[in-house]
Short mmCIF file of C-alpha atoms and ligand atoms in Angstrom, two decimals:
data_model
loop_
_atom_site.label_atom_id
_atom_site.label_comp_id
_atom_site.label_asym_id
_atom_site.label_seq_id
_atom_site.Cartn_x
_atom_site.Cartn_y
_atom_site.Cartn_z
CA MET A 18 5.31 23.93 -6.27
CA VAL A 19 4.16 27.08 -6.78
CA ASP A 20 0.58 26.12 -6.07
CA ILE A 21 1.13 24.52 -2.83
CA ASP A 22 3.23 27.29 -1.67
CA ALA A 23 0.65 29.54 -2.69
CA ARG A 24 -2.35 27.05 -1.33
CA GLN A 25 -0.13 27.11 1.96
CA ARG A 26 0.45 30.71 2.33
CA LEU A 27 -3.70 31.08 2.00
CA LYS A 28 -4.14 28.78 4.79
CA LEU A 29 -1.71 29.91 7.42
CA LEU A 30 -3.91 33.10 6.59
CA ALA A 31 -6.97 32.16 6.83
CA GLY A 32 -5.52 30.25 10.21
CA ALA A 33 -4.24 33.46 10.86
CA ALA A 34 -8.09 35.02 10.40
CA SER A 35 -9.45 32.36 12.80
CA ALA A 36 -6.85 32.90 15.66
CA ALA A 37 -8.63 37.00 15.24
CA LEU A 38 -12.36 35.37 15.54
CA TRP A 39 -11.41 33.49 18.73
CA GLY A 40 -10.88 36.56 20.21
CA CYS A 41 -14.80 37.70 19.89
CA SER A 42 -16.98 36.66 22.39
CA GLY A 43 -19.57 33.68 22.17
CA GLY A 44 -20.34 31.50 19.23
CA GLY A 45 -23.52 29.63 17.15
CA GLY A 46 -23.49 32.79 14.06
CA GLY A 47 -21.35 35.62 13.37
CA SER A 48 -24.33 38.04 13.49
CA ASP A 49 -23.72 39.28 17.30
CA MET A 50 -19.77 39.89 16.28
CA GLY A 51 -19.25 43.61 16.31
CA PRO A 52 -16.40 45.43 14.10
CA VAL A 53 -12.70 43.78 15.25
CA THR A 54 -10.55 46.39 16.98
CA PRO A 55 -7.18 45.15 16.65
CA SER A 56 -5.54 43.69 19.53
CA PRO A 57 -1.16 44.67 20.93
CA THR A 58 -1.19 41.24 21.39
CA PRO A 59 -2.76 38.18 19.49
CA PRO A 60 -5.49 36.02 21.36
CA THR A 61 -4.80 32.76 22.49
CA PRO A 62 -6.76 29.96 20.43
CA THR A 63 -8.68 28.36 23.13
CA GLY A 64 -11.31 26.91 21.03
CA PHE A 65 -13.08 26.66 17.29
CA GLN A 66 -14.31 30.43 16.04
CA PRO A 67 -18.00 30.94 15.70
CA SER A 68 -19.87 28.61 13.33
CA ASP A 69 -23.55 27.80 12.77
CA GLY A 70 -22.82 24.65 14.39
CA LEU A 71 -22.55 22.71 11.09
CA LEU A 72 -19.57 20.42 10.81
CA ARG A 73 -17.84 22.15 7.30
CA ASN A 74 -18.86 25.54 8.04
CA THR A 75 -16.77 24.95 12.19
CA PHE A 76 -13.56 24.50 9.52
CA ARG A 77 -14.59 25.83 6.84
CA ASN A 78 -11.30 28.00 6.94
CA ASN A 79 -8.85 25.07 7.34
CA PHE A 80 -9.90 21.60 5.83
CA THR A 81 -12.55 20.36 4.25
CA VAL A 82 -14.96 17.58 6.69
CA GLY A 83 -15.53 14.08 4.79
CA ALA A 84 -17.47 11.11 5.71
CA ALA A 85 -17.15 7.52 4.55
CA VAL A 86 -19.77 5.72 2.78
CA GLN A 87 -21.91 3.02 0.81
CA THR A 88 -23.75 3.48 -2.42
CA SER A 89 -26.74 2.24 -0.65
CA GLN A 90 -26.43 4.13 2.47
CA VAL A 91 -26.71 7.33 0.58
CA SER A 92 -29.21 6.71 -2.14
CA ASN A 93 -33.06 7.10 -2.01
CA ASN A 94 -32.69 10.44 0.54
CA SER A 95 -31.71 8.91 3.22
CA ALA A 96 -31.70 9.79 6.43
CA ILE A 97 -27.93 9.48 6.20
CA SER A 98 -27.79 11.20 2.97
CA ASP A 99 -29.59 14.07 4.76
CA ILE A 100 -26.56 14.25 6.97
CA VAL A 101 -24.23 14.23 4.75
CA THR A 102 -25.07 16.67 2.64
CA SER A 103 -25.84 19.11 5.53
CA GLN A 104 -22.95 18.85 7.57
CA PHE A 105 -19.70 17.17 5.58
CA ASN A 106 -18.48 18.51 1.83
CA THR A 107 -16.66 15.14 1.28
CA ILE A 108 -17.07 11.88 0.89
CA VAL A 109 -15.46 8.87 0.19
CA SER A 110 -16.19 5.13 -0.96
CA GLU A 111 -16.18 3.07 2.25
CA PHE A 112 -15.24 0.10 0.18
CA GLU A 113 -16.80 0.48 -3.71
CA MET A 114 -13.78 1.46 -5.59
CA GLN A 115 -11.20 -1.28 -4.10
CA PRO A 116 -10.28 -4.51 -6.51
CA ASN A 117 -12.27 -6.38 -5.30
CA ILE A 118 -15.88 -4.63 -6.13
CA ILE A 119 -14.04 -3.25 -9.53
CA ALA A 120 -12.23 -5.63 -10.45
CA PRO A 121 -13.87 -9.32 -9.16
CA THR A 122 -12.13 -10.84 -12.36
CA GLU A 123 -10.30 -11.01 -14.84
CA GLY A 124 -10.71 -8.38 -17.80
CA MET A 125 -14.11 -7.41 -16.28
CA PHE A 126 -14.09 -3.49 -14.48
CA ASP A 127 -17.68 -2.99 -12.84
CA PHE A 128 -17.94 0.95 -11.79
CA SER A 129 -21.06 0.30 -11.32
CA ALA A 130 -21.53 1.28 -7.66
CA GLY A 131 -18.21 4.04 -7.50
CA ASP A 132 -20.00 5.87 -10.38
CA GLU A 133 -23.41 6.05 -8.44
CA LEU A 134 -21.32 7.54 -5.93
CA VAL A 135 -19.58 10.03 -7.91
CA GLN A 136 -22.76 11.65 -9.18
CA TYR A 137 -24.09 11.24 -5.74
CA ALA A 138 -21.45 14.15 -5.24
CA GLU A 139 -21.80 15.35 -8.13
CA ASP A 140 -25.86 16.10 -6.88
CA ASN A 141 -24.57 17.51 -4.05
CA GLY A 142 -22.10 19.50 -4.59
CA LEU A 143 -19.49 17.62 -2.45
CA GLU A 144 -15.86 16.50 -3.63
CA ILE A 145 -15.11 12.68 -3.56
CA HIS A 146 -11.98 10.66 -3.05
CA GLY A 147 -10.98 7.72 -4.24
CA HIS A 148 -9.94 4.44 -1.82
CA SER A 149 -7.94 3.14 -2.83
CA LEU A 150 -5.67 1.47 -5.77
CA LEU A 151 -4.03 -0.80 -3.84
CA TRP A 152 -4.18 -2.77 -0.42
CA HIS A 153 -3.07 -6.03 0.48
CA GLU A 154 -6.41 -7.21 1.57
CA ILE A 155 -9.32 -7.48 -0.28
CA THR A 156 -7.60 -7.98 -3.66
CA PRO A 157 -8.54 -11.38 -5.86
CA ASP A 158 -5.77 -13.54 -6.35
CA TYR A 159 -5.24 -13.31 -9.64
CA PHE A 160 -3.69 -9.78 -9.05
CA PHE A 161 -0.44 -12.11 -7.96
CA GLU A 162 -0.75 -14.62 -10.24
CA GLY A 163 2.01 -15.27 -13.44
CA THR A 164 5.48 -13.52 -13.58
CA ARG A 165 7.00 -10.59 -12.10
CA ASP A 166 6.64 -8.43 -15.74
CA GLU A 167 2.80 -10.15 -15.89
CA ILE A 168 2.11 -8.99 -12.20
CA LYS A 169 3.55 -5.65 -13.14
CA ALA A 170 1.63 -5.03 -16.40
CA ARG A 171 -1.75 -5.84 -14.83
CA LEU A 172 -1.21 -3.80 -12.26
CA GLN A 173 -0.33 -0.97 -14.16
CA ASN A 174 -3.67 -1.66 -16.00
CA TYR A 175 -5.91 -1.76 -13.25
CA VAL A 176 -4.47 1.73 -12.10
CA THR A 177 -4.82 3.08 -15.34
CA THR A 178 -8.20 1.98 -16.23
CA VAL A 179 -9.57 3.19 -12.43
CA VAL A 180 -8.43 6.40 -12.74
CA SER A 181 -8.98 7.28 -16.11
CA HIS A 182 -12.20 5.89 -15.98
CA PHE A 183 -12.38 8.44 -13.02
CA ARG A 184 -10.36 11.36 -14.20
CA GLY A 185 -11.55 14.82 -13.50
CA LYS A 186 -14.16 13.08 -10.87
CA ILE A 187 -12.19 12.08 -8.50
CA SER A 188 -9.60 15.07 -6.91
CA VAL A 189 -7.55 12.80 -4.26
CA TRP A 190 -6.96 8.94 -4.68
CA TYR A 191 -5.89 7.32 -1.48
CA ALA A 192 -3.68 5.65 -3.42
CA LEU A 193 -1.59 3.12 -1.36
CA ASN A 194 -2.75 1.76 1.74
CA GLU A 195 -1.08 0.07 4.62
CA VAL A 196 2.46 -0.21 2.80
CA VAL A 197 3.71 0.23 5.86
CA ASP A 198 5.73 -2.36 7.71
CA SER A 199 3.84 -2.74 11.82
CA THR A 200 5.55 -5.38 13.58
CA GLY A 201 8.98 -3.70 12.93
CA VAL A 202 10.49 -7.23 12.26
CA GLY A 203 11.79 -9.06 9.29
CA THR A 204 14.06 -8.45 6.25
CA THR A 205 11.30 -6.50 4.22
CA LEU A 206 11.21 -3.44 6.74
CA PRO A 207 9.68 -0.48 6.19
CA TYR A 208 8.24 -2.03 4.25
CA ARG A 209 4.97 -4.76 5.17
CA ASN A 210 5.75 -7.83 3.56
CA SER A 211 2.97 -8.21 2.12
CA ASN A 212 1.30 -10.61 -0.50
CA TRP A 213 2.23 -7.58 -3.19
CA TYR A 214 5.33 -7.08 -1.72
CA GLN A 215 6.05 -10.74 -2.14
CA ALA A 216 4.87 -10.78 -5.85
CA ALA A 217 6.51 -8.09 -7.01
CA GLY A 218 10.11 -9.21 -4.91
CA GLY A 219 10.14 -5.80 -3.45
CA PRO A 220 8.73 -2.74 -2.85
CA GLU A 221 8.59 -1.33 -6.83
CA TYR A 222 4.97 -1.50 -6.50
CA ILE A 223 4.68 1.26 -4.90
CA ASP A 224 6.63 3.54 -7.96
CA TRP A 225 4.73 1.40 -10.31
CA VAL A 226 1.02 2.43 -8.43
CA LEU A 227 2.14 5.90 -8.50
CA GLU A 228 3.29 6.46 -11.82
CA ALA A 229 0.67 4.58 -13.99
CA ALA A 230 -1.69 7.05 -11.55
CA ARG A 231 -0.06 10.29 -12.23
CA ALA A 232 0.30 9.41 -16.01
CA ALA A 233 -3.98 8.38 -16.13
CA ASP A 234 -4.83 11.88 -14.35
CA PRO A 235 -1.89 14.32 -13.71
CA ASP A 236 -4.24 16.35 -11.79
CA ALA A 237 -5.27 14.25 -9.07
CA LYS A 238 -3.16 14.26 -6.10
CA LEU A 239 -1.88 11.31 -4.81
CA TYR A 240 -1.47 9.73 -1.13
CA ILE A 241 -0.18 7.10 0.67
CA ASN A 242 -2.15 5.94 3.67
CA GLU A 243 -1.46 4.28 6.82
CA TYR A 244 -2.57 3.56 10.04
CA THR A 245 -1.34 4.26 13.17
CA THR A 246 0.71 7.42 12.62
CA GLU A 247 0.00 8.15 15.92
CA LEU A 248 2.91 5.56 16.96
CA PRO A 249 6.45 7.23 17.26
CA ASN A 250 7.86 3.57 15.62
CA LYS A 251 5.25 2.68 12.83
CA ARG A 252 5.81 6.86 12.16
CA ALA A 253 9.42 6.30 12.08
CA ARG A 254 9.30 3.66 9.40
CA LEU A 255 6.34 5.80 6.91
CA ILE A 256 9.28 8.81 7.27
CA GLN A 257 11.53 6.80 5.86
CA VAL A 258 9.08 5.49 2.80
CA VAL A 259 8.20 8.38 2.20
CA GLU A 260 11.35 10.09 2.38
CA ASP A 261 12.93 7.22 -0.27
CA LEU A 262 9.75 8.37 -2.50
CA VAL A 263 10.49 12.18 -2.75
CA ALA A 264 14.03 11.41 -3.27
CA ARG A 265 13.75 9.56 -6.18
CA ASP A 266 10.84 12.26 -7.27
CA ILE A 267 7.95 9.39 -7.81
CA PRO A 268 5.03 11.69 -7.91
CA LEU A 269 3.51 11.14 -4.43
CA ASP A 270 0.87 14.59 -3.10
CA GLY A 271 0.62 13.18 0.64
CA VAL A 272 0.72 11.34 3.37
CA GLY A 273 -2.96 10.64 4.71
CA HIS A 274 -3.03 9.38 8.45
CA GLN A 275 -6.03 7.19 9.16
CA CYS A 276 -6.46 7.70 12.65
CA HIS A 277 -8.29 5.19 14.18
CA LEU A 278 -7.79 5.82 17.76
CA ILE A 279 -8.86 4.51 20.75
CA LEU A 280 -9.66 6.34 23.76
CA GLN A 281 -6.10 6.64 25.07
CA ASP A 282 -4.19 7.81 22.62
CA THR A 283 -3.73 11.21 22.63
CA ALA A 284 -4.40 14.73 20.29
CA GLN A 285 -0.51 15.12 20.74
CA SER A 286 0.38 11.86 18.85
CA VAL A 287 -1.61 12.81 15.53
CA LEU A 288 -0.28 16.68 15.44
CA ASP A 289 3.49 15.35 15.97
CA ALA A 290 2.55 12.46 13.18
CA ILE A 291 1.55 15.70 11.10
CA ASP A 292 4.73 17.29 12.42
CA ALA A 293 6.81 15.01 10.87
CA VAL A 294 5.46 14.55 7.21
CA ASP A 295 5.89 18.90 7.38
CA GLY A 296 9.06 17.82 8.68
CA LEU A 297 10.43 16.42 5.37
CA PHE A 298 10.01 19.96 4.10
CA ALA A 299 8.91 18.02 0.39
CA GLY A 300 5.86 20.17 -0.07
CA LEU A 301 3.21 17.45 1.08
CA SER A 302 -0.22 18.24 2.23
CA ASN A 303 -1.62 16.10 5.02
CA ARG A 304 -4.96 14.23 5.21
CA ILE A 305 -7.42 12.34 8.23
CA THR A 306 -8.37 9.77 6.24
CA GLU A 307 -10.43 7.41 8.85
CA LEU A 308 -11.51 8.99 12.03
CA ASP A 309 -13.08 7.44 14.51
CA VAL A 310 -12.16 6.79 17.97
CA SER A 311 -13.37 3.02 19.33
CA VAL A 312 -14.64 3.07 23.06
CA TYR A 313 -11.95 -0.26 23.32
CA SER A 314 -8.67 -0.47 23.56
CA ASP A 315 -7.98 -4.06 22.34
CA PRO A 316 -4.75 -5.76 22.83
CA GLY A 317 -3.05 -7.31 19.48
CA SER A 318 -4.14 -10.73 20.34
CA CYS A 319 -7.78 -8.76 19.99
CA TRP A 320 -7.01 -7.89 16.41
CA GLU A 321 -4.75 -10.93 15.54
CA ASN A 322 -7.51 -13.82 16.55
CA GLY A 323 -9.78 -12.50 18.67
CA THR A 324 -9.20 -13.32 22.10
CA ASN A 325 -8.84 -10.66 25.27
CA CYS A 326 -11.09 -8.32 23.78
CA ASP A 327 -11.93 -5.78 26.02
CA ALA A 328 -15.93 -6.83 27.73
CA ASP A 329 -19.02 -5.39 25.12
CA TYR A 330 -20.74 -2.66 26.10
CA GLY A 331 -23.56 -3.81 24.50
CA SER A 332 -26.24 -0.61 24.10
CA ASN A 333 -24.71 0.71 27.98
CA ILE A 334 -22.51 2.63 27.36
CA PRO A 335 -21.11 4.83 30.05
CA GLU A 336 -21.73 8.61 29.88
CA SER A 337 -18.28 8.63 31.15
CA VAL A 338 -16.46 6.85 28.24
CA LEU A 339 -18.24 9.26 25.68
CA ASP A 340 -17.33 12.26 27.59
CA SER A 341 -13.56 10.89 27.28
CA GLN A 342 -14.30 10.69 23.80
CA ALA A 343 -15.48 14.03 22.96
CA GLN A 344 -12.66 16.07 25.14
CA LEU A 345 -10.04 13.63 22.84
CA LEU A 346 -11.82 15.17 19.71
CA ARG A 347 -11.69 18.51 20.69
CA GLU A 348 -8.07 18.35 22.14
CA LEU A 349 -7.25 16.78 18.83
CA PHE A 350 -9.24 19.38 16.27
CA ASN A 351 -8.28 22.45 18.31
CA GLY A 352 -4.89 20.83 17.44
CA LEU A 353 -5.49 20.14 13.46
CA ILE A 354 -6.97 23.77 13.02
CA LEU A 355 -3.66 25.09 13.35
CA LYS A 356 -1.95 23.05 10.62
CA SER A 357 -1.53 24.57 7.41
CA SER A 358 -0.12 21.53 5.74
CA LEU A 359 -3.91 19.83 6.77
CA ASP A 360 -6.22 19.61 4.12
CA SER A 361 -9.05 17.33 5.25
CA VAL A 362 -10.45 15.62 8.33
CA THR A 363 -12.50 12.32 6.37
CA PHE A 364 -14.70 10.09 9.44
CA TRP A 365 -14.62 6.26 8.59
CA GLY A 366 -19.02 6.73 8.48
CA VAL A 367 -21.31 8.41 9.83
CA SER A 368 -23.35 6.75 12.57
CA ASP A 369 -22.16 4.06 15.70
CA ARG A 370 -24.79 2.02 14.12
CA ASP A 371 -22.78 1.76 10.36
CA SER A 372 -19.09 1.51 11.80
CA TRP A 373 -17.18 -1.38 11.12
CA LEU A 374 -16.03 -1.32 14.69
CA ASN A 375 -19.09 -3.06 15.28
CA THR A 376 -18.07 -6.33 14.07
CA SER A 377 -13.75 -5.43 13.53
CA PRO A 378 -11.96 -6.68 15.52
CA VAL A 379 -14.92 -8.81 17.09
CA THR A 380 -18.41 -8.52 16.85
CA ARG A 381 -19.44 -6.20 19.49
CA SER A 382 -21.45 -2.77 19.96
CA ASN A 383 -19.42 0.05 19.21
CA TYR A 384 -19.04 3.88 20.01
CA PRO A 385 -16.68 5.48 17.45
CA LEU A 386 -18.25 8.49 15.43
CA LEU A 387 -19.98 11.47 15.53
CA TYR A 388 -23.77 10.27 15.61
CA ASP A 389 -25.53 7.65 17.70
CA ARG A 390 -27.62 4.47 16.70
CA ASN A 391 -30.95 6.56 16.18
CA LEU A 392 -28.45 9.47 14.11
CA ASN A 393 -28.77 12.07 17.08
CA VAL A 394 -25.34 14.05 17.18
CA LYS A 395 -23.07 12.51 20.08
CA THR A 396 -21.00 14.60 22.66
CA GLY A 397 -18.22 14.76 20.24
CA PHE A 398 -19.62 16.16 17.72
CA ARG A 399 -20.97 19.37 20.16
CA ALA A 400 -17.54 19.16 21.24
CA ILE A 401 -16.10 19.80 18.11
CA THR A 402 -18.39 21.89 16.45
CA ASP A 403 -19.71 24.22 19.96
CA ARG A 404 -16.67 25.93 21.75
CA ASN A 405 -18.89 26.59 24.27
CA PHE A 406 -20.19 23.35 25.12
CA VAL A 407 -19.20 22.20 27.99
CA ILE A 408 -18.26 18.49 28.54
C1 XIL B 9 -12.92 -1.25 6.48
C2 XIL B 9 -14.26 -0.86 6.23
O1 XIL B 9 -15.37 0.00 6.81
C3 XIL B 9 -14.99 -2.03 5.06
O2 XIL B 9 -16.19 -1.30 4.39
C4 XIL B 9 -13.57 -2.74 4.50
O3 XIL B 9 -14.24 -3.32 3.41
C5 XIL B 9 -12.75 -3.33 5.15
O4 XIL B 9 -12.51 -2.68 6.12
N1 XIL B 9 -8.36 0.72 7.32
C6 XIL B 9 -8.86 0.54 5.47
C7 XIL B 9 -10.12 0.40 5.55
O5 XIL B 9 -8.09 1.31 5.16
O6 XIL B 9 -10.24 0.15 4.30
C8 XIL B 9 -10.97 -0.44 6.54
O7 XIL B 9 -11.97 -0.35 6.89
C9 XIL B 9 -10.38 0.37 8.14
C10 XIL B 9 -9.12 0.08 8.61
#
């Protein structure tokens, strides 16, 4: 508790320092900044502090900036690796620390891909986060077999083995992925009516994961990770779940907001989600864990059964669409830098070429990230790293 308070105070101070810098003219480096004359009224923050144009430096006083990567993408000094090591200071495994990769069959643990990524992070001075310990998707069937006690023991053993293996190396676990209901109906509210809920006969599996993870590595930060926290109803259910965990003293350090956004989303809705967690006054941190901005705004049916999806832009993405994306990102980061409880922002990938949104919900060219298919920076990148850049 003392640590969190101290850290948050430091961040507030850092925020005040950034606000002071906003009063200086010009961007693109600190060399043209003369002595700062104290001003009687603090300047209104209108953009980002001067930086060298690198993502991680732009936000160095505010939060870490990360990218989800796959082991094969960053091995062998690839072009993606050059971007990752220069622009970001954290990485997260896009899928290689999930149960289907680590424990595809019962009793067998394969950490090779995860270990490679941990080594890569260590070699390049990057912090690495783990994603995830429990999800209702991509979990081998055997996890759900047997009695409730057997299921509990198996899950606890899995979490203990994985977190112990990465102890001291993975500083943050997005432990629970998507356990909150998204439908608004049913008897399991506010929890998702998932395979895990059914197998445990209730939400107790959430406690099992968090308690086992805390015991295996008391220093690792544990997060509950959720999508569409920008939507008020979903957010309210998430807050209900979090509040209950806090009230019962179940180990939890913070909330991950996935932030798979669409162009119609507003920055304010994301900021509201952070405020809702802060409003619990429980000393929890916030993280943006899977940020991307899709250029499509499909109806639910597209995600459910692939119908009525927006038409594919193919390779002809209009500039105006990328400008709207950049505008949303700028507004979002302008707000995020003022949130003292926000520890980290991670993009769900580096380049449009590799995004999961090219195949989900349907196969189609999407443009959700900061780098284009040729690994050039997009308008969105410039919008958030250069406050003088005109969109
Ligand atoms: C996507 C990934 O990009 C894939 O590599 C993965 O195997 C499954 O889908 N919410 C999540 C991520 O928590 O794990 C999803 O990742 C995107 C939605």
